[in-house]
Every structure is written in C-alpha cells, then in structure tokens.
Amino acid sequence: MSAMRQFHLFNASMTGAGRRDDAIYRALWEAIVAHKLPPGARLPEDALASAFKISRTGIRRVLQRLALERLVTLVPNRGAQISHPSPAEAHDVFEARRMLESSAMISVVERHTAKDLVHLRQLTEAERQALTQRRRSEAIRLSGQFHTGLVALTGNESLLDFISQLVSRSSLIIAVYGDSRHTGCTCSHDELLALVESRDPVAASQWMSAHLEEIVSGLDFTQDTVAEPDFERLFATF
Amino acid sequence: MSAMRQFHLFNASMTGAGRRDDAIYRALWEAIVAHKLPPGARLPEDALASAFKISRTGIRRVLQRLALERLVTLVPNRGAQISHPSPAEAHDVFEARRMLESSAMISVVERHTAKDLVHLRQLTEAERQALTQRRRSEAIRLSGQFHTGLVALTGNESLLDFISQLVSRSSLIIAVYGDSRHTGCTCSHDELLALVESRDPVAASQWMSAHLEEIVSGLDFTQDTVAEPDFERLFATF
DNA sequence: GTGAACATTTTTGTATACAATTTTCTCCAG
DNA sequence: CTGGAGAAAATTGTATACAAAAATGTTCAC
C-alpha cells in the first residue's frame, strides 16, 4: 500500500496545509483512481466533512486541489463531483502522454540503473498476477505505477508531476470508456523493459508511443457510468 | 491586453469560484509573470484581502491555486511567497518544455492554417518591437504568448494547460537567473514560423528543441532577487 | 553593550455563523 | 393525473471570530 504512493508527489509547500490535508487528499485520490468513486458521483461537502471529521473549510481545500488536477469537477453553486472525461479529453490525455512518455524514454534509457530495472520488473510481475486473478482495478493501478515509475527515472520533478496527473486521469478515462472484457492492452510492459535494458532509445521511445496508441484505440466511446456513494462507509476506517 | 490572456485557460469548473476569483487570480498572475512581484516576495493574506476588498477566504483559494501551479510557495504557518525556482527546477522546466513543445511541433505543422500563421507573425512583430525598445518584461510576455499560441494549434487542451504553466514558471526563472544584458536568445521566432509554413515537421521540431536549449544555456545561475511590494499601490486600479 | 527570557504584536489555521443559491417537496388549479 | 407556483429543505458561498503559531519588541541581568 505504501508502494502505491511512492511516485505521487505530495509536499506541504504546494498546499500549505499539514499532513492531515494530505491524508484526506490521498484517501480521496485512491478512492477515485480505484474506481470506488465512479465518474459523475457527487461529493457533498458536509458528507465528506463529517466522514473525515474536519470542517468544510478543509474539505474545500482538498476538493479544489483535486479539481485543479481534473479528477474532480467543481460547478459554481452546485458543488463537486468526480470528473466524467469527454471522449475529446480522453484523446487529449493519451496524446499528451504519448508525447511526454516517448520523449522521456530517451532520458530513461540513458540514466537507468540495474536496480531500477529490478524494481520495475517487480511491478510488471505484480501486474501480471493481478491480471490473471482478474483484480482489474489493481492491475490498472499497477500499470499506472509502472508508467510513473519509468518517468521518475528521468529525475525531472516537473515532468513527473504532469505524468502523474495524466495517469490519474487515465484511470478515470478507463473507468468511463474502458472495455471491461479485455484488460486494456495485449502487450506486456516487459517488452519495453527489454528495450530499455538494451540501451536502445529509439526503440524504447517508439514502443511507448505505440503502446499508448494501442490503449486509446482499445477504448469504447459508447458507454457510461453513474452512481451515488456512501462516504461514511467508504471512509469508515480513516 | 485581452490578447494577453487568450491562451491562458480559465474556467469556473476548475476552481468552482465565480469570475471574481478569476479576476484576482489573473491580476496576481500578471503581476508575477511581469516581474512586478519578484521571486521571494511575501504575500500576506490580510494585505491582499484588503487590496482586493474581499475576505481572506477568497485570497487563500487563489493562493492555493497559484501554489499548485508552482508560481507561489506556501509554507505552513508562514504564509505565501512568490516562488524562487532552484537551478535544478529551472533545468527541469525547460527540459520538460523541450520534450513537449518539440513533439507538439509535429502536430502544429500538420494542423496549422494560414490564418494561424498571420496571428503568430503579429506576435513576433510585437515581440521584435518590444525588444528594440528595451521593454524587457513585455518581450518576455510576448515570447511566452508565442509559445503557448503555437501549442494551442494542436487543439490539445491538456497539453496547453501544462505548457501554459511551464511558460509562466519560465518567466519566474528568467526573473531569477535571466541575464539582464542580452535579451534571452539571439534567434528569431520567425525562423520557426518559416519551417512550420514549409510543412517540415522534423525541422520545426528540431528547431524548437535547439531554441529551448539555447535559452537555458543563456541563463546565469549566480544571481538572485528579493523585495517587499506594496499591494495597495500595485492593485490600485483593480 | 550583549543576549537571553519574556511579553506583545502580527500572521496564519480552523471552525462556524449567516447569506445566497439550488434542489426538493407540497399543494392546488386545470 | 399533470404540471406549475410557491414553500421548505438542503447545499454551497462568504465573512468573521477565535485559536495557534511565528515574528517582533522590550526588559533586565551580566
């Protein structure tokens, strides 16, 4: 569980609030990317405030942050809800990922160490197991971790921030347009690691580009999802 | 003045607040990127609240947004101040820009129209005039507009959001490490437009990559800036 | 004079009260 | 039964009060 958060950057200098805010932010973030809060779900301030046992002031801070990261949509006088990405937004997100991640591979091929590869292979193995055991949401989470973990090897924090955001949004996109039958993509992340290990920047870059195109081409833009969650129960263990 | 804002995306669904918040955000944003508020300057909530004639609640919302965009740094119990990017952050920002903007040129070469080029050439002309007349901060602003305007032609909102943020941060970086003698770069943005017009994606992409590398190599990482501004006077016309 | 301890002021953090808006419910005319 | 007007409830928007922390100023021993 702690490994899940390792690539997501949280620090007090961004929000000014202490670790309590961060904990609430992470709880909501995990609930969103794990599809426990479906796109379109409303997020009433009072319900969240009592669930997390703080005042609405703190909740609003967290909601605004999630809104700026596009995981939540804030409508004036009508509150917050989990974002429901449009098809156009879905294309934009994966196109931006394609540009950034394929470029990042050049740097990753140059800078990676053997230890980095070991760690990434552990992720792919965990992902493979999650897939075979039909733990779909965890497979998506691990896949996201693989992509952010790869970009983290560039050592570029600004880049990592943006990719982390795009990966989170991808999770929402998959929740809305992902075909629940096949698992997203047929290829394995191990193929990429082999190219990285062989220090072939062009091949790694092109593989990543094709990989992201394959994911977006596997989306089905003719479905939808809505629901009304129970925050007290969802965050009872907080 | 209105053209200045056209590529900066503001919408209520991101913050939930009305147009008053946006107006305050823009006023502070312009003050920061125009170097009227130097890096390191403190931003006391009370002073801003009385300057903008709203309560601290609204100011805190705006400050948090600026903090998430890295233009402002929020230190717990010590308030907000204009961010003072480190040399490492400066390199990261321009490296991320290099990746994104050079990739974006491929799409721009494909999609641009004659009308787009006319508009961009107006920007380069205005930039040239600002340079010859030694209006340094306006030249930086127009240069930023050129870059965001170019990326806007991709039609990718997520990409544009991120580039807008990186361009804003670049303005802060230039405020801290920019050599006040030469104007930033020796080359002209017109060269790029010629490559775009000739529909040469590889050349346009490589030009952009070299351009951004030249800017960062022109920075001098041995200087600094600090000050204490007067908000009442600065936003008197608000 | 120096500097440490204490008091004062300033500034930020949090909760809450109240206003404004939206949503839901109720009732009655048609 | 339908649907629209109006009342009631729920929810968000904003300001402010109070608590907590940091910055500043003062005093006094040495």
Coordinates of C-alpha atoms (C1' of nucleotides) in Angstrom, one line a residue:
Chain A
M1 CA 0.0 0.0 0.0
S2 CA 2.8 2.4 0.8
A3 CA 4.5 1.5 -2.5
M4 CA 1.4 2.7 -4.2
R5 CA 2.1 6.2 -3.2
Q6 CA 5.7 6.4 -3.8
F7 CA 5.6 8.1 -7.1
H8 CA 2.9 10.5 -6.2
L9 CA 4.4 13.7 -5.1
F10 CA 2.9 15.3 -2.0
N11 CA 4.6 18.1 -0.1
A12 CA 3.4 20.8 2.2
S13 CA 4.9 23.6 0.1
M14 CA 2.2 23.0 -2.5
T15 CA -0.8 23.3 -0.4
G16 CA 0.5 24.9 2.8
A17 CA -1.7 22.6 4.8
G18 CA -0.2 19.9 7.1
R19 CA -0.2 16.2 6.8
R20 CA -3.9 15.9 7.7
D21 CA -4.9 17.5 4.4
D22 CA -2.6 15.3 2.5
A23 CA -4.1 12.2 4.2
I24 CA -7.5 13.3 3.1
Y25 CA -6.3 14.1 -0.3
R26 CA -4.7 10.7 -0.7
A27 CA -7.8 8.9 0.6
L28 CA -10.0 10.6 -2.0
W29 CA -7.3 10.2 -4.7
E30 CA -7.1 6.4 -4.1
A31 CA -10.9 6.1 -4.0
I32 CA -11.1 7.9 -7.3
V33 CA -8.4 6.0 -9.2
A34 CA -9.5 2.7 -7.8
H35 CA -13.0 3.4 -9.2
K36 CA -14.6 3.3 -5.7
L37 CA -16.0 6.7 -6.5
P38 CA -17.3 6.5 -10.1
P39 CA -17.2 9.4 -12.6
G40 CA -20.2 11.6 -12.0
A41 CA -20.5 10.8 -8.3
R42 CA -21.4 13.9 -6.3
L43 CA -19.1 14.9 -3.4
P44 CA -21.2 16.9 -0.9
E45 CA -19.0 19.0 1.4
D46 CA -21.0 18.1 4.6
A47 CA -20.8 14.4 4.0
L48 CA -17.1 14.5 3.4
A49 CA -16.5 16.8 6.3
S50 CA -18.3 14.5 8.8
A51 CA -16.7 11.4 7.2
F52 CA -13.2 12.9 7.7
K53 CA -14.1 14.6 10.9
I54 CA -13.0 18.1 9.9
S55 CA -14.8 21.2 8.9
R56 CA -15.9 22.1 5.4
T57 CA -13.0 24.5 5.1
G58 CA -10.5 21.7 5.0
I59 CA -12.6 19.7 2.6
R60 CA -12.9 22.6 0.2
R61 CA -9.1 22.9 0.1
V62 CA -8.8 19.3 -0.9
L63 CA -11.6 19.4 -3.4
Q64 CA -10.1 22.5 -5.1
R65 CA -6.8 20.6 -5.4
L66 CA -8.5 17.6 -7.0
A67 CA -10.3 20.0 -9.3
L68 CA -7.1 21.6 -10.5
E69 CA -5.8 18.1 -11.2
R70 CA -9.0 17.5 -13.2
L71 CA -10.0 14.5 -11.1
V72 CA -13.0 16.4 -9.7
T73 CA -15.2 19.0 -11.4
L74 CA -16.4 22.0 -9.4
V75 CA -19.6 23.6 -10.6
P76 CA -20.4 27.0 -9.1
N77 CA -23.2 26.8 -6.5
R78 CA -23.6 23.1 -7.3
G79 CA -20.6 21.6 -5.6
A80 CA -18.1 18.9 -6.6
Q81 CA -18.4 15.7 -8.4
I82 CA -16.0 13.1 -9.8
S83 CA -15.0 14.2 -13.3
H84 CA -16.5 12.5 -16.2
P85 CA -13.9 12.9 -19.0
S86 CA -15.3 13.5 -22.5
P87 CA -14.0 11.5 -25.5
A88 CA -12.1 14.5 -26.7
E89 CA -10.5 14.9 -23.3
A90 CA -9.6 11.2 -23.3
H91 CA -7.8 11.6 -26.7
D92 CA -6.0 14.7 -25.5
V93 CA -4.8 13.0 -22.3
F94 CA -3.4 10.0 -24.1
E95 CA -1.9 12.1 -26.9
A96 CA -0.1 14.3 -24.3
R97 CA 1.1 11.1 -22.6
R98 CA 2.4 9.8 -25.9
M99 CA 4.4 12.9 -26.5
L100 CA 5.8 13.1 -23.0
E101 CA 6.4 9.5 -22.2
S102 CA 8.0 8.6 -25.5
S103 CA 10.3 11.6 -25.2
A104 CA 11.1 10.6 -21.6
M105 CA 12.2 7.2 -22.7
I106 CA 15.3 8.7 -24.3
S107 CA 16.4 10.0 -21.0
V108 CA 15.3 6.8 -19.2
V109 CA 17.4 4.6 -21.5
E110 CA 20.4 6.9 -20.7
R111 CA 20.0 7.1 -17.0
H112 CA 18.5 3.9 -15.7
T113 CA 20.5 1.5 -13.4
A114 CA 20.2 -2.2 -12.9
K115 CA 18.4 -1.6 -9.6
D116 CA 15.8 0.5 -11.3
L117 CA 15.0 -2.4 -13.7
V118 CA 14.7 -4.8 -10.8
H119 CA 12.1 -2.6 -9.2
L120 CA 10.2 -2.1 -12.5
R121 CA 10.1 -5.8 -13.2
Q122 CA 8.6 -6.4 -9.7
L123 CA 5.8 -4.1 -10.8
T124 CA 5.2 -5.9 -14.1
E125 CA 5.2 -9.2 -12.2
A126 CA 2.6 -7.9 -9.7
E127 CA 0.6 -6.5 -12.6
R128 CA 0.7 -9.9 -14.4
Q129 CA -0.6 -11.6 -11.3
A130 CA -3.4 -9.1 -10.8
L131 CA -4.4 -9.6 -14.4
T132 CA -4.6 -13.4 -14.2
Q133 CA -6.5 -13.1 -11.0
R134 CA -9.0 -10.7 -12.5
R135 CA -8.2 -8.0 -10.0
R136 CA -8.9 -5.4 -12.6
S137 CA -8.7 -2.2 -10.6
E138 CA -5.4 -3.2 -9.0
A139 CA -4.0 -4.1 -12.4
I140 CA -4.9 -0.6 -13.6
R141 CA -3.2 0.9 -10.5
L142 CA -0.1 -1.1 -11.0
S143 CA 0.1 -0.2 -14.7
G144 CA -0.1 3.4 -13.7
Q145 CA 2.7 2.9 -11.2
F146 CA 4.8 1.3 -13.9
H147 CA 4.4 4.4 -16.1
T148 CA 5.1 6.9 -13.4
G149 CA 7.9 4.8 -12.1
L150 CA 9.5 4.8 -15.5
V151 CA 9.2 8.6 -15.9
A152 CA 10.5 9.1 -12.3
L153 CA 13.9 7.7 -13.6
T154 CA 14.3 10.9 -15.7
G155 CA 14.8 12.7 -12.4
N156 CA 12.6 15.5 -13.7
E157 CA 10.1 16.5 -11.0
S158 CA 8.0 18.8 -13.2
L159 CA 7.7 16.1 -15.8
L160 CA 6.8 13.5 -13.1
D161 CA 4.1 15.8 -11.7
F162 CA 2.4 16.2 -15.0
I163 CA 2.6 12.5 -15.9
S164 CA 1.3 11.5 -12.5
Q165 CA -1.7 13.8 -13.2
L166 CA -2.3 12.3 -16.7
V167 CA -2.0 8.8 -15.3
S168 CA -4.6 9.5 -12.7
R169 CA -6.9 11.0 -15.3
S170 CA -6.3 7.9 -17.5
S171 CA -7.7 5.8 -14.7
L172 CA -10.9 7.9 -14.8
I173 CA -11.0 7.6 -18.6
I174 CA -10.7 3.8 -18.4
A175 CA -13.5 3.8 -15.8
V176 CA -15.8 5.5 -18.3
Y177 CA -14.7 4.2 -21.7
G178 CA -12.6 1.1 -20.8
D179 CA -13.9 -2.1 -22.2
S180 CA -14.4 -4.4 -19.2
R181 CA -13.9 -7.5 -21.3
H182 CA -10.3 -7.3 -22.4
T183 CA -7.8 -5.9 -19.9
G184 CA -6.7 -2.8 -21.7
C185 CA -3.8 -3.9 -23.9
T186 CA -2.5 -7.2 -25.1
C187 CA 1.2 -6.4 -24.9
S188 CA 3.4 -6.6 -21.9
H189 CA 5.4 -3.9 -20.2
D190 CA 8.3 -6.4 -20.0
E191 CA 8.9 -5.9 -23.7
L192 CA 9.6 -2.2 -23.0
L193 CA 12.0 -3.1 -20.2
A194 CA 14.0 -5.3 -22.5
L195 CA 14.4 -2.4 -24.9
V196 CA 15.4 -0.1 -22.1
E197 CA 17.9 -2.6 -20.8
S198 CA 19.5 -3.0 -24.3
R199 CA 20.0 0.8 -24.3
D200 CA 18.1 1.4 -27.4
P201 CA 16.5 4.9 -27.0
V202 CA 14.7 5.0 -30.4
A203 CA 13.1 1.6 -30.0
A204 CA 12.0 2.3 -26.4
S205 CA 10.5 5.6 -27.5
Q206 CA 8.7 4.1 -30.4
W207 CA 7.4 1.2 -28.3
M208 CA 6.0 3.6 -25.7
S209 CA 4.3 5.6 -28.4
A210 CA 2.7 2.6 -30.0
H211 CA 1.7 1.3 -26.6
L212 CA -0.2 4.4 -25.7
E213 CA -1.9 4.5 -29.1
E214 CA -3.0 0.9 -28.6
I215 CA -4.5 1.7 -25.2
V216 CA -6.6 4.6 -26.6
S217 CA -7.6 2.6 -29.7
G218 CA -8.9 -0.1 -27.3
L219 CA -11.3 2.3 -25.6
D220 CA -15.0 2.1 -26.4
F221 CA -16.6 5.6 -26.6
T222 CA -20.2 4.3 -26.4
Q223 CA -20.7 3.7 -22.7
D224 CA -21.1 5.5 -19.3
T225 CA -21.2 5.2 -15.5
V226 CA -23.0 7.0 -12.7
A227 CA -23.6 6.3 -9.0
E228 CA -24.2 7.8 -5.6
P229 CA -21.6 6.6 -3.0
D230 CA -21.8 6.4 0.8
F231 CA -18.9 8.3 2.2
E232 CA -19.4 7.3 5.8
R233 CA -19.0 3.7 4.9
L234 CA -16.3 4.2 2.3
F235 CA -14.0 6.2 4.7
A236 CA -15.1 4.5 7.9
T237 CA -11.6 3.2 8.5
F238 CA -10.0 6.6 8.1
Chain B
M1 CA -4.3 43.4 -23.0
S2 CA -7.2 41.0 -23.8
A3 CA -5.0 39.2 -26.3
M4 CA -2.6 38.5 -23.5
R5 CA -5.0 36.2 -21.8
Q6 CA -6.4 34.4 -24.7
F7 CA -4.2 31.3 -24.3
H8 CA -4.5 31.1 -20.6
L9 CA -7.3 28.8 -19.8
F10 CA -9.6 29.9 -17.0
N11 CA -12.9 28.3 -16.3
A12 CA -15.2 28.1 -13.3
S13 CA -15.3 24.3 -13.4
M14 CA -11.7 24.2 -12.2
T15 CA -12.0 26.3 -9.1
G16 CA -15.7 26.4 -8.6
A17 CA -15.5 30.1 -7.7
G18 CA -17.0 32.8 -9.8
R19 CA -15.4 35.4 -12.0
R20 CA -14.3 37.5 -9.1
D21 CA -11.8 34.8 -8.1
D22 CA -10.6 34.5 -11.6
A23 CA -10.1 38.3 -11.8
I24 CA -8.0 38.2 -8.7
Y25 CA -6.1 35.2 -9.9
R26 CA -5.3 36.9 -13.2
A27 CA -4.2 40.1 -11.5
L28 CA -1.8 38.2 -9.3
W29 CA -0.7 36.0 -12.3
E30 CA 0.1 39.0 -14.4
A31 CA 1.9 40.7 -11.6
I32 CA 4.1 37.7 -11.1
V33 CA 4.9 36.9 -14.8
A34 CA 5.5 40.6 -15.4
H35 CA 8.0 40.7 -12.6
K36 CA 6.1 43.2 -10.6
L37 CA 6.2 40.8 -7.7
P38 CA 9.7 39.4 -7.6
P39 CA 10.6 35.9 -6.5
G40 CA 10.7 35.6 -2.8
A41 CA 8.2 38.4 -2.2
R42 CA 5.9 37.6 0.7
L43 CA 2.1 37.6 0.1
P44 CA 0.4 38.4 3.4
E45 CA -3.2 37.3 3.3
D46 CA -4.5 40.4 5.1
A47 CA -2.7 42.8 2.7
L48 CA -4.1 41.0 -0.4
A49 CA -7.6 40.7 1.2
S50 CA -7.8 44.5 1.8
A51 CA -6.2 45.3 -1.6
F52 CA -8.8 43.2 -3.4
K53 CA -11.6 44.1 -1.0
I54 CA -12.6 40.5 -0.2
S55 CA -12.1 38.3 2.8
R56 CA -9.1 36.1 3.5
T57 CA -11.1 33.1 2.5
G58 CA -11.1 34.1 -1.2
I59 CA -7.5 35.1 -1.1
R60 CA -6.5 31.7 0.2
R61 CA -8.3 30.0 -2.6
V62 CA -6.4 32.0 -5.2
L63 CA -3.1 31.5 -3.4
Q64 CA -3.6 27.7 -3.3
R65 CA -4.2 27.7 -7.0
L66 CA -1.1 29.7 -7.7
A67 CA 0.8 27.3 -5.3
L68 CA -0.4 24.3 -7.2
E69 CA 0.9 25.9 -10.4
R70 CA 4.2 26.5 -8.6
L71 CA 4.1 30.3 -9.1
V72 CA 3.7 30.7 -5.3
T73 CA 5.2 28.7 -2.5
L74 CA 3.1 28.0 0.6
V75 CA 5.0 27.4 3.8
P76 CA 2.9 26.0 6.7
N77 CA 2.3 28.7 9.4
R78 CA 4.4 31.1 7.4
G79 CA 2.2 32.0 4.6
A80 CA 2.7 32.5 0.9
Q81 CA 5.5 34.0 -1.2
I82 CA 6.4 34.2 -4.8
S83 CA 8.3 31.0 -5.8
H84 CA 12.0 31.2 -6.2
P85 CA 12.9 28.4 -8.6
S86 CA 16.1 26.5 -7.9
P87 CA 18.6 25.9 -10.7
A88 CA 17.5 22.2 -10.8
E89 CA 13.9 23.3 -11.2
A90 CA 14.9 25.6 -14.0
H91 CA 16.6 22.8 -15.9
D92 CA 13.6 20.5 -15.3
V93 CA 11.1 23.1 -16.6
F94 CA 13.0 23.8 -19.8
E95 CA 13.7 20.1 -20.3
A96 CA 10.0 19.3 -20.0
R97 CA 9.2 22.2 -22.3
R98 CA 11.7 20.9 -24.8
M99 CA 10.1 17.4 -24.8
L100 CA 6.6 18.7 -25.1
E101 CA 7.0 21.6 -27.4
S102 CA 9.2 19.8 -29.9
S103 CA 6.7 17.0 -30.0
A104 CA 3.9 19.4 -30.4
M105 CA 5.5 20.9 -33.5
I106 CA 4.8 17.7 -35.4
S107 CA 1.1 18.3 -34.8
V108 CA 1.3 22.0 -35.4
V109 CA 2.9 21.6 -38.8
E110 CA 0.1 19.2 -39.8
R111 CA -2.8 21.3 -38.5
H112 CA -1.9 25.0 -38.8
T113 CA -3.8 27.3 -41.2
A114 CA -2.7 30.4 -43.0
K115 CA -4.7 32.5 -40.5
D116 CA -2.8 30.9 -37.6
L117 CA 0.5 32.0 -39.1
V118 CA -0.8 35.6 -39.6
H119 CA -1.6 35.8 -35.9
L120 CA 1.7 34.3 -34.8
R121 CA 3.6 36.7 -37.1
Q122 CA 1.8 39.6 -35.4
L123 CA 3.1 38.3 -32.1
T124 CA 6.7 38.0 -33.4
E125 CA 6.5 41.6 -34.8
A126 CA 5.2 42.9 -31.5
E127 CA 8.0 41.0 -29.7
R128 CA 10.6 42.5 -32.0
Q129 CA 9.4 46.0 -31.3
A130 CA 9.4 45.4 -27.6
L131 CA 12.9 44.1 -27.8
T132 CA 14.3 47.1 -29.8
Q133 CA 12.5 49.5 -27.4
R134 CA 14.0 47.7 -24.4
R135 CA 10.6 46.8 -22.9
R136 CA 12.1 43.7 -21.4
S137 CA 9.2 42.3 -19.4
E138 CA 6.8 42.8 -22.3
A139 CA 9.1 41.0 -24.6
I140 CA 9.2 38.0 -22.2
R141 CA 5.4 38.1 -22.0
L142 CA 5.0 38.2 -25.8
S143 CA 7.6 35.4 -26.2
G144 CA 5.5 33.3 -23.8
Q145 CA 2.4 34.1 -25.7
F146 CA 4.1 32.9 -28.9
H147 CA 5.0 29.6 -27.4
T148 CA 1.6 29.0 -25.9
G149 CA -0.1 30.2 -29.1
L150 CA 1.9 27.7 -31.1
V151 CA 0.9 24.8 -28.8
A152 CA -2.7 25.9 -28.8
L153 CA -2.7 25.0 -32.5
T154 CA -2.5 21.3 -31.5
G155 CA -6.0 21.6 -30.2
N156 CA -5.0 19.6 -27.2
E157 CA -6.3 21.3 -24.0
S158 CA -4.4 19.2 -21.5
L159 CA -1.2 19.9 -23.3
L160 CA -1.9 23.6 -23.5
D161 CA -2.7 23.7 -19.8
F162 CA 0.7 22.2 -18.9
I163 CA 2.7 24.3 -21.4
S164 CA 1.0 27.5 -20.1
Q165 CA 2.1 26.5 -16.6
L166 CA 5.6 25.8 -17.7
V167 CA 5.8 29.1 -19.6
S168 CA 4.6 31.0 -16.5
R169 CA 7.2 29.3 -14.5
S170 CA 9.8 30.1 -17.1
S171 CA 9.0 33.8 -16.6
L172 CA 9.9 33.4 -12.9
I173 CA 13.1 31.5 -13.8
I174 CA 14.1 34.3 -16.1
A175 CA 13.4 36.8 -13.4
V176 CA 15.9 35.0 -11.1
Y177 CA 18.5 33.7 -13.5
G178 CA 18.0 35.7 -16.7
D179 CA 20.9 37.7 -17.7
S180 CA 19.6 41.3 -17.9
R181 CA 22.2 42.2 -20.6
H182 CA 21.2 40.1 -23.6
T183 CA 17.5 39.6 -24.3
G184 CA 17.4 35.8 -23.7
C185 CA 18.0 34.4 -27.2
T186 CA 19.7 35.6 -30.3
C187 CA 17.5 33.8 -32.8
S188 CA 14.1 34.9 -34.0
H189 CA 10.8 33.1 -33.7
D190 CA 10.2 34.0 -37.4
E191 CA 12.7 31.3 -38.3
L192 CA 10.4 28.7 -36.8
L193 CA 7.3 30.0 -38.5
A194 CA 9.1 29.6 -41.8
L195 CA 9.7 26.0 -41.1
V196 CA 6.1 25.5 -40.0
E197 CA 4.9 27.1 -43.1
S198 CA 7.0 24.9 -45.3
R199 CA 5.4 21.9 -43.6
D200 CA 8.6 20.4 -42.4
P201 CA 7.8 18.6 -39.1
V202 CA 11.2 17.3 -38.3
A203 CA 12.9 20.7 -38.9
A204 CA 10.3 22.6 -36.9
S205 CA 10.7 20.0 -34.1
Q206 CA 14.4 20.2 -34.0
W207 CA 14.4 24.0 -34.2
M208 CA 12.2 24.2 -31.2
S209 CA 14.4 21.8 -29.3
A210 CA 17.5 23.7 -30.0
H211 CA 15.7 27.0 -29.2
L212 CA 14.8 25.9 -25.7
E213 CA 18.3 24.5 -25.1
E214 CA 19.7 27.8 -26.1
I215 CA 17.5 29.7 -23.7
V216 CA 18.5 27.6 -20.8
S217 CA 22.2 27.8 -21.7
G218 CA 21.9 31.5 -21.7
L219 CA 20.8 31.6 -18.0
D220 CA 23.2 32.7 -15.3
F221 CA 22.9 30.6 -12.2
T222 CA 24.8 33.0 -10.0
Q223 CA 22.3 35.7 -9.2
D224 CA 19.2 36.4 -7.0
T225 CA 16.3 38.8 -6.4
V226 CA 14.2 39.8 -3.3
A227 CA 11.8 42.6 -2.4
E228 CA 8.7 43.7 -0.5
P229 CA 6.0 45.0 -2.7
D230 CA 3.1 47.4 -2.0
F231 CA -0.1 45.7 -2.9
E232 CA -2.4 48.7 -2.3
R233 CA -0.5 50.7 -5.0
L234 CA 0.1 47.7 -7.3
F235 CA -3.6 46.8 -7.5
A236 CA -5.0 50.3 -7.0
T237 CA -6.7 50.1 -10.5
F238 CA -8.3 46.8 -9.8
Chain C
dG1 C1' 26.7 46.8 25.0
dT2 C1' 25.1 41.7 24.5
dG3 C1' 22.0 38.5 24.6
dA4 C1' 18.6 35.6 26.7
dA5 C1' 13.9 35.4 28.6
dC6 C1' 9.5 37.2 28.5
dA7 C1' 5.7 40.0 26.6
dT8 C1' 3.4 42.0 22.6
dT9 C1' 2.1 42.1 18.1
dT10 C1' 1.3 40.2 13.8
dT11 C1' 0.1 36.4 10.9
dT12 C1' -1.8 32.1 9.8
dG13 C1' -5.1 27.9 10.8
dT14 C1' -9.7 26.3 11.7
dA15 C1' -14.4 26.2 12.7
dT16 C1' -18.7 28.2 12.5
dA17 C1' -22.4 31.5 11.6
dC18 C1' -25.1 33.5 8.2
dA19 C1' -26.4 34.7 3.4
dA20 C1' -27.4 33.2 -1.3
dT21 C1' -28.5 29.6 -4.4
dT22 C1' -30.2 25.4 -5.8
dT23 C1' -32.9 21.4 -5.1
dT24 C1' -36.8 19.0 -3.4
dC25 C1' -41.4 18.8 -1.7
dT26 C1' -46.2 20.2 -1.4
dC27 C1' -50.4 21.8 -2.9
dC28 C1' -53.8 23.2 -5.9
dA29 C1' -55.6 24.7 -10.5
dG30 C1' -56.8 22.9 -14.8
Chain D
dC1 C1' -53.4 12.7 -13.4
dT2 C1' -50.4 16.6 -14.9
dG3 C1' -47.7 20.4 -14.1
dG4 C1' -46.6 24.8 -12.4
dA5 C1' -46.2 28.1 -8.3
dG6 C1' -44.6 28.6 -4.1
dA7 C1' -42.8 27.0 0.3
dA8 C1' -39.4 24.2 2.6
dA9 C1' -35.1 21.9 2.9
dA10 C1' -30.5 21.1 1.7
dT11 C1' -26.2 22.8 -0.1
dT12 C1' -22.8 26.0 -1.4
dG13 C1' -20.6 30.9 -0.9
dT14 C1' -18.6 34.2 2.1
dA15 C1' -17.1 36.6 6.0
dT16 C1' -15.7 36.6 10.6
dA17 C1' -14.4 35.0 15.2
dC18 C1' -11.3 32.7 17.8
dA19 C1' -7.2 29.6 18.5
dA20 C1' -2.4 28.7 17.4
dA21 C1' 1.9 29.8 15.8
dA22 C1' 5.5 32.9 14.3
dA23 C1' 7.7 37.4 14.2
dT24 C1' 8.8 41.3 16.7
dG25 C1' 9.9 44.3 20.5
dT26 C1' 11.2 45.1 25.4
dT27 C1' 13.4 44.4 29.6
dC28 C1' 17.0 43.3 32.5
dA29 C1' 20.9 40.6 34.2
dC30 C1' 25.6 40.2 33.4

